[in-house]
Coordinates of C-alpha atoms and ligand atoms in Angstrom, one line a residue:
M1 CA 125.3 107.5 99.8
E2 CA 126.1 110.2 102.1
I3 CA 124.8 110.0 105.9
D4 CA 123.8 113.1 108.1
A5 CA 124.7 113.5 112.0
A6 CA 121.6 111.8 112.7
G7 CA 122.6 108.2 110.4
N8 CA 119.7 110.1 108.0
P9 CA 121.1 109.9 104.3
A10 CA 121.7 113.2 103.2
I11 CA 118.8 114.2 101.1
K12 CA 119.2 117.6 98.9
G13 CA 115.6 119.5 99.0
P14 CA 114.7 120.5 95.7
A15 CA 115.9 123.6 95.3
A16 CA 119.5 122.7 95.2
V17 CA 119.3 121.1 92.2
P18 CA 118.8 122.1 89.0
K19 CA 116.0 120.3 87.3
P20 CA 115.8 119.0 83.9
A21 CA 113.7 120.7 80.9
R22 CA 111.5 118.2 80.8
L23 CA 110.5 117.9 84.1
A24 CA 108.4 121.6 84.3
H25 CA 104.7 120.1 83.3
L26 CA 105.0 118.4 86.7
R27 CA 103.2 119.3 89.2
I28 CA 104.7 120.5 92.6
D29 CA 104.3 119.2 95.8
P30 CA 104.0 121.6 99.4
R31 CA 107.2 120.6 100.1
G32 CA 109.1 122.0 96.3
Y33 CA 109.0 118.4 94.6
P34 CA 107.9 117.1 91.7
I35 CA 104.9 114.9 91.8
I36 CA 106.0 112.0 89.8
A37 CA 104.2 110.2 87.3
T38 CA 103.8 106.8 88.3
V39 CA 101.9 107.9 92.9
G40 CA 98.5 108.6 92.5
Q41 CA 97.8 112.0 93.3
G42 CA 94.8 114.1 95.0
S43 CA 94.3 117.6 95.4
D44 CA 95.0 117.4 98.8
E45 CA 98.5 115.0 99.5
V46 CA 100.5 112.7 97.3
D47 CA 102.3 109.7 98.7
F48 CA 105.0 108.5 96.9
G49 CA 105.9 105.8 98.5
S50 CA 102.5 104.1 96.6
L51 CA 102.4 103.2 93.2
S52 CA 99.1 103.6 91.6
E53 CA 98.8 100.2 89.7
K54 CA 96.2 102.3 87.0
R55 CA 99.2 105.0 86.7
K56 CA 102.0 102.2 85.6
L57 CA 99.2 100.4 83.0
V58 CA 99.2 104.4 81.3
L59 CA 102.6 104.0 81.5
A60 CA 103.2 101.1 80.0
T61 CA 99.9 101.5 77.1
F62 CA 101.2 104.9 75.4
D63 CA 105.6 104.6 76.5
L64 CA 106.2 106.8 79.0
C65 CA 108.6 107.6 81.8
A66 CA 107.3 107.4 85.4
V67 CA 108.8 109.9 86.1
C68 CA 107.8 113.1 83.3
A69 CA 105.5 110.7 81.4
L70 CA 106.7 111.7 78.6
P71 CA 107.5 109.8 75.3
F72 CA 110.7 107.7 75.6
G73 CA 111.0 107.4 71.8
D74 CA 115.4 105.9 71.3
E75 CA 116.3 106.3 74.5
P76 CA 117.3 103.9 76.9
R77 CA 115.1 102.8 79.7
W78 CA 116.0 103.0 83.3
Q79 CA 115.1 100.6 85.6
V80 CA 116.8 100.6 90.0
S81 CA 118.3 98.7 91.5
F82 CA 120.8 97.9 94.6
H83 CA 122.3 95.2 93.6
E84 CA 125.2 95.5 91.6
D85 CA 125.0 91.7 90.0
R86 CA 121.5 92.4 88.2
L87 CA 124.1 93.9 85.9
K88 CA 124.7 90.6 84.5
L89 CA 121.4 90.1 83.1
R90 CA 120.5 91.4 79.8
T91 CA 116.8 91.4 81.0
W92 CA 115.4 92.5 84.2
V93 CA 111.5 91.6 85.1
S94 CA 110.8 95.3 87.2
N95 CA 107.3 96.2 89.1
E96 CA 108.2 100.1 88.1
A97 CA 107.2 101.4 84.7
P98 CA 110.7 102.5 83.6
V99 CA 112.7 106.6 83.6
H100 CA 115.2 108.2 81.1
E101 CA 118.2 108.6 82.3
V102 CA 118.3 112.6 83.5
C103 CA 114.7 111.2 85.5
G104 CA 116.5 108.9 87.2
L105 CA 119.7 110.2 88.3
Y106 CA 116.8 113.6 89.2
A107 CA 115.4 111.4 91.8
A108 CA 118.6 109.7 92.9
Q109 CA 119.8 113.2 93.7
V110 CA 116.8 114.6 94.2
C111 CA 115.1 112.7 97.1
P112 CA 114.5 108.8 98.3
F113 CA 110.7 109.8 98.2
V114 CA 110.6 111.2 94.3
S115 CA 110.0 107.7 92.3
S116 CA 109.8 105.7 94.6
P117 CA 112.8 102.5 94.7
Y118 CA 114.6 104.9 96.5
A119 CA 111.2 105.2 99.2
R120 CA 112.1 101.4 99.8
L121 CA 115.0 103.1 99.9
G122 CA 114.5 105.5 103.0
D123 CA 112.3 103.4 104.5
E124 CA 114.3 100.9 105.5
F125 CA 117.4 103.3 105.9
R126 CA 114.4 104.6 109.3
K127 CA 114.1 101.3 110.2
G128 CA 117.7 100.6 110.1
Q129 CA 117.0 97.3 108.3
R130 CA 119.7 97.5 105.5
R131 CA 121.9 100.1 104.3
P132 CA 122.3 99.3 100.7
D133 CA 126.7 100.5 99.5
V134 CA 125.2 100.6 95.6
V135 CA 122.2 102.7 93.9
V136 CA 122.9 100.6 90.6
L137 CA 120.7 102.8 87.2
A138 CA 120.6 100.6 83.6
G139 CA 119.2 101.4 80.5
F140 CA 117.7 99.2 78.5
K141 CA 117.0 99.3 74.8
Q142 CA 113.5 98.0 74.5
T143 CA 110.7 97.7 77.1
K144 CA 110.2 93.8 75.8
R145 CA 106.8 93.3 77.3
V146 CA 104.1 94.0 80.5
F147 CA 102.8 92.0 81.9
G148 CA 100.3 91.4 85.2
R149 CA 101.4 88.5 87.8
R150 CA 102.1 88.1 91.3
S151 CA 103.5 90.2 93.3
G152 CA 107.1 88.2 94.4
L153 CA 106.1 91.7 97.3
Q154 CA 102.7 91.8 97.8
G155 CA 101.6 87.6 98.5
S156 CA 99.0 87.9 96.2
E157 CA 98.1 91.5 95.0
F158 CA 98.4 90.9 91.4
V159 CA 100.7 94.1 89.9
L160 CA 102.1 95.4 86.4
H161 CA 105.8 94.2 85.9
F162 CA 107.8 95.8 82.4
E163 CA 109.8 93.0 81.4
T164 CA 113.2 94.8 79.9
T165 CA 116.1 93.4 77.8
D166 CA 118.9 94.6 75.9
L167 CA 121.4 96.0 78.5
V168 CA 122.9 99.6 77.1
R169 CA 124.8 100.6 79.6
S170 CA 124.9 101.8 83.5
H171 CA 125.8 104.0 86.2
S172 CA 126.8 102.3 90.5
L173 CA 126.5 105.3 92.8
H174 CA 128.1 104.5 95.8
D175 CA 127.8 108.3 97.6
G176 CA 126.1 110.9 97.3
T177 CA 129.1 112.4 95.2
E178 CA 128.7 109.9 91.8
A179 CA 125.8 110.4 91.9
R180 CA 126.3 113.6 91.5
Q181 CA 128.2 113.8 89.2
A182 CA 126.2 111.2 87.0
Y183 CA 123.8 113.8 86.6
E184 CA 125.5 116.8 86.5
E185 CA 127.1 115.1 83.8
L186 CA 124.0 114.2 81.9
L187 CA 122.3 117.5 82.7
Q188 CA 125.0 119.2 81.0
N189 CA 124.3 116.9 77.7
D190 CA 121.3 115.7 78.5
P191 CA 118.9 116.5 74.6
P192 CA 115.7 117.7 74.8
V193 CA 113.2 115.4 72.9
P194 CA 110.2 118.3 72.4
P195 CA 106.9 116.0 72.6
D196 CA 104.3 116.4 69.7
V197 CA 101.1 117.6 70.3
E198 CA 99.6 114.4 71.2
E199 CA 102.2 113.1 73.6
R200 CA 102.2 116.7 75.2
E201 CA 98.7 116.7 75.5
L202 CA 98.6 113.1 77.5
A203 CA 101.4 114.0 79.7
D204 CA 99.6 117.6 80.8
L205 CA 96.5 114.5 81.6
I206 CA 98.6 112.6 83.6
C207 CA 100.7 115.2 85.9
N208 CA 97.0 116.9 86.7
L209 CA 93.6 116.7 88.4
T210 CA 91.2 116.1 86.3
A211 CA 89.7 119.2 85.0
E212 CA 86.4 119.3 86.1
E213 CA 86.1 116.5 89.8
N214 CA 89.5 118.0 90.2
E215 CA 90.7 114.2 91.1
D216 CA 93.5 111.4 90.7
S217 CA 93.9 111.7 86.3
G218 CA 95.1 107.8 87.4
G219 CA 91.2 106.6 86.6
V220 CA 90.5 108.2 83.4
M221 CA 93.7 107.8 81.6
A222 CA 93.6 103.8 83.1
G223 CA 89.7 103.6 81.3
A224 CA 92.0 105.9 78.0
A225 CA 94.3 103.0 77.5
W226 CA 92.6 100.5 78.3
F227 CA 90.7 101.5 74.8
A228 CA 93.3 101.7 72.6
G229 CA 95.1 98.5 73.9
A230 CA 96.2 97.8 77.2
A231 CA 93.0 95.4 77.3
F232 CA 94.8 92.5 76.6
C233 CA 97.3 93.5 77.6
P234 CA 98.1 90.3 79.6
G235 CA 97.4 89.5 83.0
V236 CA 95.3 92.5 83.0
R237 CA 92.4 91.6 84.4
N238 CA 93.6 90.7 88.0
V239 CA 95.9 93.6 88.6
Q240 CA 94.5 95.3 92.1
G241 CA 92.6 98.6 91.0
M242 CA 91.4 97.2 87.3
E243 CA 88.3 95.6 88.6
R244 CA 85.7 98.6 87.5
Y245 CA 87.5 98.0 83.5
A246 CA 88.0 94.1 83.9
K247 CA 83.9 92.8 85.0
N248 CA 82.2 95.8 82.9
A249 CA 81.9 94.1 79.5
F250 CA 81.1 97.0 77.9
Y251 CA 85.1 98.8 79.0
T252 CA 86.9 95.9 76.9
Q253 CA 83.9 95.8 74.1
I254 CA 85.4 99.3 72.9
A255 CA 88.4 98.1 72.7
Q256 CA 87.7 95.4 70.7
R257 CA 85.9 97.6 68.1
V258 CA 89.3 100.8 68.5
L259 CA 91.2 97.3 67.0
T260 CA 89.1 95.4 64.9
E261 CA 86.9 97.9 62.6
P262 CA 88.9 100.6 60.8
G263 CA 86.9 104.3 61.4
F264 CA 86.3 103.5 65.2
A265 CA 88.7 104.8 67.6
Q266 CA 88.8 108.5 64.4
E267 CA 85.1 108.3 65.6
F268 CA 85.0 107.6 68.8
M269 CA 87.7 111.2 69.2
G270 CA 84.4 112.6 69.9
S271 CA 84.4 111.9 73.5
D272 CA 82.8 113.9 75.3
D273 CA 85.7 113.0 77.7
P274 CA 89.5 114.5 77.6
S275 CA 91.4 111.5 78.6
T276 CA 89.9 109.0 75.3
R277 CA 89.7 111.9 73.2
A278 CA 93.4 112.0 74.0
A279 CA 94.3 108.4 73.9
M280 CA 92.8 107.7 70.4
K281 CA 93.9 111.0 68.6
W282 CA 97.2 109.5 70.1
L283 CA 96.3 106.5 68.3
T284 CA 95.5 107.4 64.8
T285 CA 97.9 109.5 64.3
R286 CA 101.2 107.7 65.7
S287 CA 103.0 106.5 62.5
S288 CA 104.3 103.5 65.1
L289 CA 102.9 102.0 68.5
P290 CA 104.9 101.5 70.8
D291 CA 106.5 98.0 71.0
T292 CA 104.7 96.5 74.2
L293 CA 101.1 98.4 72.0
K294 CA 102.0 96.5 69.1
S295 CA 102.2 92.6 70.6
W296 CA 99.0 93.7 72.6
R297 CA 97.2 94.1 69.6
S298 CA 98.9 92.4 67.6
S299 CA 98.0 88.6 70.1
A300 CA 94.4 90.3 70.6
L301 CA 93.4 89.8 67.1
N302 CA 94.6 87.3 66.7
R303 CA 92.6 85.5 69.0
L304 CA 90.0 87.3 68.2
G305 CA 90.7 86.5 64.8
R306 CA 87.8 87.1 62.0
E307 CA 84.6 86.9 64.5
H308 CA 85.2 91.6 65.2
E309 CA 86.7 91.7 61.6
P310 CA 84.7 95.3 60.2
A311 CA 80.6 95.3 59.7
S312 CA 80.2 94.7 55.9
G313 CA 78.0 97.8 54.1
S314 CA 79.1 101.5 56.0
G315 CA 75.8 101.4 57.3
K316 CA 76.1 102.1 61.2
T317 CA 73.3 99.7 63.5
S318 CA 71.9 101.3 65.9
D319 CA 73.3 99.3 69.1
Q320 CA 76.1 100.5 67.3
R321 CA 75.5 104.3 67.9
K322 CA 74.5 103.1 70.7
T323 CA 77.4 101.6 72.1
K324 CA 79.9 104.8 70.9
R325 CA 77.4 106.8 72.6
K326 CA 77.4 105.1 75.6
A327 CA 81.6 104.8 75.4
Q328 CA 81.1 109.0 75.4
T329 CA 80.4 109.4 79.2
A330 CA 81.5 106.4 80.3
T331 CA 85.2 107.1 81.5
R332 CA 83.8 110.6 83.1
R333 CA 80.9 108.5 85.0
K334 CA 83.4 106.1 86.2
N335 CA 85.5 108.9 87.7
R336 CA 82.3 110.3 90.3
R337 CA 82.3 109.1 93.7
Ligands
ZN401 ZN1 111.4 111.0 82.4

């Protein structure tokens, strides 16, 4: 890591580093930094050091990169550490959502505040407590599990954890030159994987403020993710910020209907909420769901057993119609202050 005359890490401004094509859709903050998907973001300011659990839940559900909000597909999922020893482990558990390789290397290049591991790095530098010798980026084949549990960092708070397994490759970056070389090499050979229409729509919703209220879209998107199956993520009910979905039985009832009633997700696309519409469209058009969501859903199906089998006959009860109408307006209402 390069250090400037004042003893601070030498950080390149965003204008000095070419941006990967896949980050083109991110909003830019007043200083020129791309606003990454995993941080809370209002209309005035963005705190790059603060992760949003709601946004992490959205990223986990739809299997998206924490920087660009585009899908991983077959690409490895990258995590960051400051300890090279961790590379001996095939499985990592992190409270950060993983990123694409190019997104991680770009973040390392541009600014310690762009991704939260670097934000912490920045804090440590500023406080003069620790100066890591190495920044390790590790790419894993899959995200095996996502679950809520108490955070070691924040004492009693529950946060989402991502378990990535099967280390594919890694970068150990000992200084700015190594970081730059790794990034530049990759940038020349970073095949863009174009998202499909539904994936693009999700990314645009996550990376922009809500159209009507001009607010952080993390809340409405987390509600939509809950319907799509995040309701069944182990430990999610205790995760900070999830009270609104966990305590209102309606959200989970809808999630159960989406899970168990054939055609319900399709009907639910008539929602007046753009996030819910996009989530249902995505859900009903996947040839296969991401592993994490698949495992949440299959455990829930096992639990629910036959109790939530589709209602017999084609007629809907008035209760079912009522639930649907209520569902279609709920995510909008809840986002208003
Ligand atoms: Zn990315």
